[in-house]
Tab-separated table of C-alpha atoms in Angstrom:
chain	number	residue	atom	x	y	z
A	117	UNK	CA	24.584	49.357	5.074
A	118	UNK	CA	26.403	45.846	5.906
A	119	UNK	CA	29.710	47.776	7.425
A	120	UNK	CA	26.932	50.152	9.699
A	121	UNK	CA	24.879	47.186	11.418
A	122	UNK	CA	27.800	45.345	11.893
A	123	UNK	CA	29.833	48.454	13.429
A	124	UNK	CA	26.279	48.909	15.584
A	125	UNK	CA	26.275	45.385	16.744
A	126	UNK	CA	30.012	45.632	17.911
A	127	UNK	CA	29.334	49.275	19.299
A	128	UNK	CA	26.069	47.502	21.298
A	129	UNK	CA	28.396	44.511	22.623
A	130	UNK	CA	31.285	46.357	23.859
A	131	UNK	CA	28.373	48.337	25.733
A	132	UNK	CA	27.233	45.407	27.081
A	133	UNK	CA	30.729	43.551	28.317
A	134	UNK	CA	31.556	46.874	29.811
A	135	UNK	CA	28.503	46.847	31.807
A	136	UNK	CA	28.663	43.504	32.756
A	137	UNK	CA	32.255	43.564	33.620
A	138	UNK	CA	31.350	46.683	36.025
A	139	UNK	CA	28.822	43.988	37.567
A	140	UNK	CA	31.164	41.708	38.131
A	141	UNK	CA	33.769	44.305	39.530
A	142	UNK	CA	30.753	45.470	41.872
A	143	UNK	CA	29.377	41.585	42.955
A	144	UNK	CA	33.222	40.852	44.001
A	145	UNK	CA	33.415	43.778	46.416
A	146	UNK	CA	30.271	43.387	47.633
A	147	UNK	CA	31.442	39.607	48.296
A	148	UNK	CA	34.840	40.568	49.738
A	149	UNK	CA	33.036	43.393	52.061
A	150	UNK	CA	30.876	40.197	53.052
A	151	UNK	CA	33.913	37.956	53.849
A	152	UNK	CA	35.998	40.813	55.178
A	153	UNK	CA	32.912	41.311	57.619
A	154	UNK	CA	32.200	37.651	58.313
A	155	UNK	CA	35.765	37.047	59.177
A	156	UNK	CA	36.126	39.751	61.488
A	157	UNK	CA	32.740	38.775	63.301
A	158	UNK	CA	34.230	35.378	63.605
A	159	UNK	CA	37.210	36.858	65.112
A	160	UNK	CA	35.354	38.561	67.591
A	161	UNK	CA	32.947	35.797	68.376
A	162	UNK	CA	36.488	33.526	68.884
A	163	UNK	CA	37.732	36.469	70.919
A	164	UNK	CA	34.538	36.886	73.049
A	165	UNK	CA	34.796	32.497	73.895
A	166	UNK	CA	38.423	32.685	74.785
A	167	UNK	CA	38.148	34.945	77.328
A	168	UNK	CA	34.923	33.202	78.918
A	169	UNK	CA	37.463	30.184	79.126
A	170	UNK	CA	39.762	31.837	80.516
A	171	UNK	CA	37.397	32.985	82.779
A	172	UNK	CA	35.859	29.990	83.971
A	173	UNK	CA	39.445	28.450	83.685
A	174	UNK	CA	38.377	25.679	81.134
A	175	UNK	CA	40.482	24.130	78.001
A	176	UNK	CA	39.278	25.307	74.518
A	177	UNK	CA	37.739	21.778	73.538
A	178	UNK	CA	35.567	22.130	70.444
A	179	UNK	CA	35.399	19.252	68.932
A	180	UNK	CA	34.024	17.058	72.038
A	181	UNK	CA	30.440	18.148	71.882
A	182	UNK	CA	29.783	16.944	75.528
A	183	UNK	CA	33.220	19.611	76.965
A	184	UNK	CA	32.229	22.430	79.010
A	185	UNK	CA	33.519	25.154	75.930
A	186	UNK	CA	31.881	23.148	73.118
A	187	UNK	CA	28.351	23.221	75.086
A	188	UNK	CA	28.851	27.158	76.115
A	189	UNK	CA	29.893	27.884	72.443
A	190	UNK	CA	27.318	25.476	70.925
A	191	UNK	CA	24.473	28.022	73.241
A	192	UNK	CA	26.096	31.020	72.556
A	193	UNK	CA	26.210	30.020	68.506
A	194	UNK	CA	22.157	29.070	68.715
A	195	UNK	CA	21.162	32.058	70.714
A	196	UNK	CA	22.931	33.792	67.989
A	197	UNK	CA	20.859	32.277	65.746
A	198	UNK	CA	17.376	32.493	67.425
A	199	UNK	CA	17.635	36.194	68.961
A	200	UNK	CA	18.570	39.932	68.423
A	201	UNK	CA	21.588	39.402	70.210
A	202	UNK	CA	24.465	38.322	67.805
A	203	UNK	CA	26.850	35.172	68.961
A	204	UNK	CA	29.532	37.838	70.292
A	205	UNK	CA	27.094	39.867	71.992
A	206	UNK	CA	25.649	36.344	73.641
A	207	UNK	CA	29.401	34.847	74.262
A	208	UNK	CA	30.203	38.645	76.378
A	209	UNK	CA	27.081	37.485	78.109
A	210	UNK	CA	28.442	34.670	79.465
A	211	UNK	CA	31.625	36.026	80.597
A	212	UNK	CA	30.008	38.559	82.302
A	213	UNK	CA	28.217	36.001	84.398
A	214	UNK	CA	31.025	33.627	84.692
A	215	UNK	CA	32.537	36.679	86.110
A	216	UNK	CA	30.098	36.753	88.427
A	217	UNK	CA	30.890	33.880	90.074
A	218	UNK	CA	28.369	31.805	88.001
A	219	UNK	CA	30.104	27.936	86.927
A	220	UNK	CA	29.380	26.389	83.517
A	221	UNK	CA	25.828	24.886	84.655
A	222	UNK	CA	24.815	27.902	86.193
A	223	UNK	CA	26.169	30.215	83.318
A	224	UNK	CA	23.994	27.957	80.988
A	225	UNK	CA	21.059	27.861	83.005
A	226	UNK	CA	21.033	31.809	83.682
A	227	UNK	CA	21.817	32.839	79.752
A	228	UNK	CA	18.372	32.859	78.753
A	229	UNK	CA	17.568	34.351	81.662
A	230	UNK	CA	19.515	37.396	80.588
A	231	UNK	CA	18.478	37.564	77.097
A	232	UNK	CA	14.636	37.496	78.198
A	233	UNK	CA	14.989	40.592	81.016
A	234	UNK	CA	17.475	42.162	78.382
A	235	UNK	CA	14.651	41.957	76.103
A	236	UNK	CA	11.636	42.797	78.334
A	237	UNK	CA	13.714	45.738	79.424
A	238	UNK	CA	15.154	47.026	76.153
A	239	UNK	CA	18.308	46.704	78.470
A	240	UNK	CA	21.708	46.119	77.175
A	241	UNK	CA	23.065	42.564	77.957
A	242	UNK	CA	26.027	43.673	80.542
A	243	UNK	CA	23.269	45.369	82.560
A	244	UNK	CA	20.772	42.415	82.038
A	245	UNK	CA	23.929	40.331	83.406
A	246	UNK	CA	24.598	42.401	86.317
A	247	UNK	CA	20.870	42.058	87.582
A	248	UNK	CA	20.205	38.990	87.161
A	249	UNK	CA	24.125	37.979	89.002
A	250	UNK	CA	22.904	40.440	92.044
A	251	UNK	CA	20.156	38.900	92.402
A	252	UNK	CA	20.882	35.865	93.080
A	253	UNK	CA	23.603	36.619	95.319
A	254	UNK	CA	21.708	39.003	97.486
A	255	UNK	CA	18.773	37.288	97.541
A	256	UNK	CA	20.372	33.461	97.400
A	257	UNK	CA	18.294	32.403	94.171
A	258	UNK	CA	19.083	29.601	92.242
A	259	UNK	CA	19.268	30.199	88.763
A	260	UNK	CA	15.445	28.345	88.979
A	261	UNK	CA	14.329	30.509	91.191
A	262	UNK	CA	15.335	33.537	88.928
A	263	UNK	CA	12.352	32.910	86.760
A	264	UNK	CA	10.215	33.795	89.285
A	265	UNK	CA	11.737	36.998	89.594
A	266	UNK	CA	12.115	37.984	86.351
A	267	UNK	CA	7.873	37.142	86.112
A	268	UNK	CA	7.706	39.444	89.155
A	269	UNK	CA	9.475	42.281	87.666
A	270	UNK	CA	7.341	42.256	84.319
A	271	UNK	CA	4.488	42.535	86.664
A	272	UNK	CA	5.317	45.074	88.712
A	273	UNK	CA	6.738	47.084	85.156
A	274	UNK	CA	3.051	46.264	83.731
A	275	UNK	CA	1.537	47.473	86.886
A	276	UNK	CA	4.010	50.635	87.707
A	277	UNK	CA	4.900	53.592	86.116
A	278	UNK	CA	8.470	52.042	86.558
A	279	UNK	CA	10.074	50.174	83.981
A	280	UNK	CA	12.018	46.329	83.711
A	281	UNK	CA	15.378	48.306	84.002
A	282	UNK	CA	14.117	50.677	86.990
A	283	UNK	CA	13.017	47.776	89.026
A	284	UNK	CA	15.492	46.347	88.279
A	285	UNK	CA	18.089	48.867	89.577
A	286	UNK	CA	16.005	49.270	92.721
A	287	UNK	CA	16.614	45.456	93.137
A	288	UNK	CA	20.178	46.250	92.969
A	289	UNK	CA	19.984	48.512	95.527
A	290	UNK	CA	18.115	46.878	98.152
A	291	UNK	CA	17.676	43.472	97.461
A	292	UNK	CA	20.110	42.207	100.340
A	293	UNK	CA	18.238	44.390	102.422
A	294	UNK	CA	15.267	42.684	101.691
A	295	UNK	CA	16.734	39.609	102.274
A	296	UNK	CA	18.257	39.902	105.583
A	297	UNK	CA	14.755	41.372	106.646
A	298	UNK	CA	13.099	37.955	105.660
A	299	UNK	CA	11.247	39.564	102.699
A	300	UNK	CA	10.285	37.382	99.949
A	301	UNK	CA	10.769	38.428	96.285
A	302	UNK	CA	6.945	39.120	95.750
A	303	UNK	CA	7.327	41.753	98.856
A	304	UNK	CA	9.995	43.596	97.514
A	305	UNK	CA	8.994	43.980	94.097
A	306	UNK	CA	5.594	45.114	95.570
A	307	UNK	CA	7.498	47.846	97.472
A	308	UNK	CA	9.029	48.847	94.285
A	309	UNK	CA	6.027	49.424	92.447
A	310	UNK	CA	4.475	51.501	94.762
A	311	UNK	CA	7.210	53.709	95.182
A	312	UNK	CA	7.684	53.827	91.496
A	313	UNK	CA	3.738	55.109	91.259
A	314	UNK	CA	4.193	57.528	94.074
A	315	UNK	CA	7.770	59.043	93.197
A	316	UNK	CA	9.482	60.329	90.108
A	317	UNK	CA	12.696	59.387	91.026
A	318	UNK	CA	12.998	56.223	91.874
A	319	UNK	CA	17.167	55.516	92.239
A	320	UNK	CA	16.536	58.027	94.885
A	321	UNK	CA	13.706	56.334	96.573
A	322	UNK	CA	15.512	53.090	96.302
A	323	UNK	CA	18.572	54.398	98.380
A	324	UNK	CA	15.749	55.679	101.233
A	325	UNK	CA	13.758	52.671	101.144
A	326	UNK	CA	17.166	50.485	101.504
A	327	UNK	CA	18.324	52.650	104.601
A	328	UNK	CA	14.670	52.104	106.273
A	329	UNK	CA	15.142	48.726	105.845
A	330	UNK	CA	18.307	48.257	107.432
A	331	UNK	CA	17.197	50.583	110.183
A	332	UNK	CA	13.646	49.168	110.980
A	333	UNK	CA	14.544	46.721	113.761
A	334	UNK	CA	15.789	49.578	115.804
A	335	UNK	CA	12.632	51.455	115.320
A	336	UNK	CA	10.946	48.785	116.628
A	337	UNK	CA	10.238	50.138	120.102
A	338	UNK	CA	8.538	53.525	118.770
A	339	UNK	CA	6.914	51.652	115.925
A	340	UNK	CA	5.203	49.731	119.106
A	341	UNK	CA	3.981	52.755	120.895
A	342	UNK	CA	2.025	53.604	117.429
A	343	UNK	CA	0.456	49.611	117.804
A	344	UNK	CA	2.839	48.420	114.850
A	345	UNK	CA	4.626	45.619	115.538
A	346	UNK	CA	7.560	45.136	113.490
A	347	UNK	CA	8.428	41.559	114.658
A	348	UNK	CA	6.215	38.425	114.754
A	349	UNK	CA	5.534	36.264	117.552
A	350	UNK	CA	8.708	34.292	116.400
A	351	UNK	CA	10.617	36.629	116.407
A	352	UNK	CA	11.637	37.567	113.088
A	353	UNK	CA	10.380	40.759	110.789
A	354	UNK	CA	6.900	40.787	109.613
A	355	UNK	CA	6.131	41.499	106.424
A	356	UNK	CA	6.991	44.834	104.830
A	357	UNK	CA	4.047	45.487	103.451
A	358	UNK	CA	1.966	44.578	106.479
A	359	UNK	CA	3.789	46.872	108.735
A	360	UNK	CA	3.699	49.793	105.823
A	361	UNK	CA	-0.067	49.497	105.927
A	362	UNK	CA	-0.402	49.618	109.749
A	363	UNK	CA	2.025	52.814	109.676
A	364	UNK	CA	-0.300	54.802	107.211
A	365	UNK	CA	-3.631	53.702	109.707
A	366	UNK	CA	-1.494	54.896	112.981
């Protein structure tokens, strides 16, 4: 009876070494999986900073906090930390914009930018980018001034049937348009809206509404005979929205 609990017990133990050597097999593959994957996101993050150095054509200085790649890293690390985006995804960001044209300051100051219409828009970050780079180009916003925008554009989303990223392809499309009319921000999103509510497609609306605006000034003599003025007393265009709501009464 001795010789059969003891052969149990030893049966039982070898049971249990074998399963928790199988654990232990298991936990270190799960851990190496985990490494393997950290390392190669590190990679990539590394990857993703180098080329918005070489981009902006600064030195790789990471260990002076106050350097121009520390600070970007440093930003693209905590927005890493503090959003959906991951630290690559936020590092591609900033190349994008630095691509753009934007310098360190201005990358810095237009990242969050980015991440919030990315957000509002369920938009990926390289289209985010592109908007929010167009926009200040076409419409000569400072990256300040962007804000305002990007409040306009949630407003006319809310108040639409068109969405952040729709508005914000119209704004691609007509934006300078807008701009060498004289037309404020507030104007043009306004415009969007209302062609968004009155048109299903509105890439193809965008594309008419951006040849009427280059055109108006030459209509401006049969726009008269209707009693729509397209030009103020000054001399420069009135406001879209003005002369849209004359039209309709004519």
């Amino acid at each position: 009876e001795g010789t059969q609990k003891l052969s149990k017990g030893i049966t039982q133990l070898n049971t249990a070494l074998t399963q928790a050597v199988r654990t232990v097999v298991m936990l270190e593959a799960v851990l190496l999986r985990v490494g393997s994957n950290a390392v190669k996101t590190g990679m990539a993050f590394d990857e993703s900073m180098s080329q918005v150095a070489a981009t902006l054509d600064i030195e790789q200085v990471v260990h002076q906090q106050e350097s121009a790649f520390a600070r970007l890293r440093n930003e693209a690390i905590e927005y890493g930390r503090i959003t959906t985006f991951t630290a690559s995804q936020v590092a591609t960001s900033l190349n994008e914009l630095a691509l753009g044209g934007l310098s360190v300051e201005e990358s810095l100051s237009a990242l969050p930018q980015v991440l919030t219409l990315a957000k509002a828009g369920s938009m990926e970050l390289e289209d985010a980018s592109t908007i929010v780079i167009a926009s200040m180009r076409a419409l000569n916003l400072s990256t300040s001034e962007v804000d305002t925008l990007l409040d306009q554009m949630a407003k006319t989303a809310q108040k639409s049937k068109v969405t952040v990223q729709e508005t914000g392809d119209a704004i691609l499309k007509t934006a300078s348009a807008f701009n060498l009319a004289g037309q404020d921000t507030a104007t043009m999103n306004a415009i969007i809206g209302t062609l968004g509510n009155r048109f299903e497609n509105i890439a193809d609306q965008a594309n008419t509404l951006r040849t009427a605006l280059n055109r108006i000034s030459t209509y401006a003599d049969d726009l008269g005979a209707l009693g729509v003025e397209v030009e103020d007393s000054t001399g420069h265009i009135r406001n879209f929205i003005d002369i849209f709501s004359e039209l309709r009464e004519a």
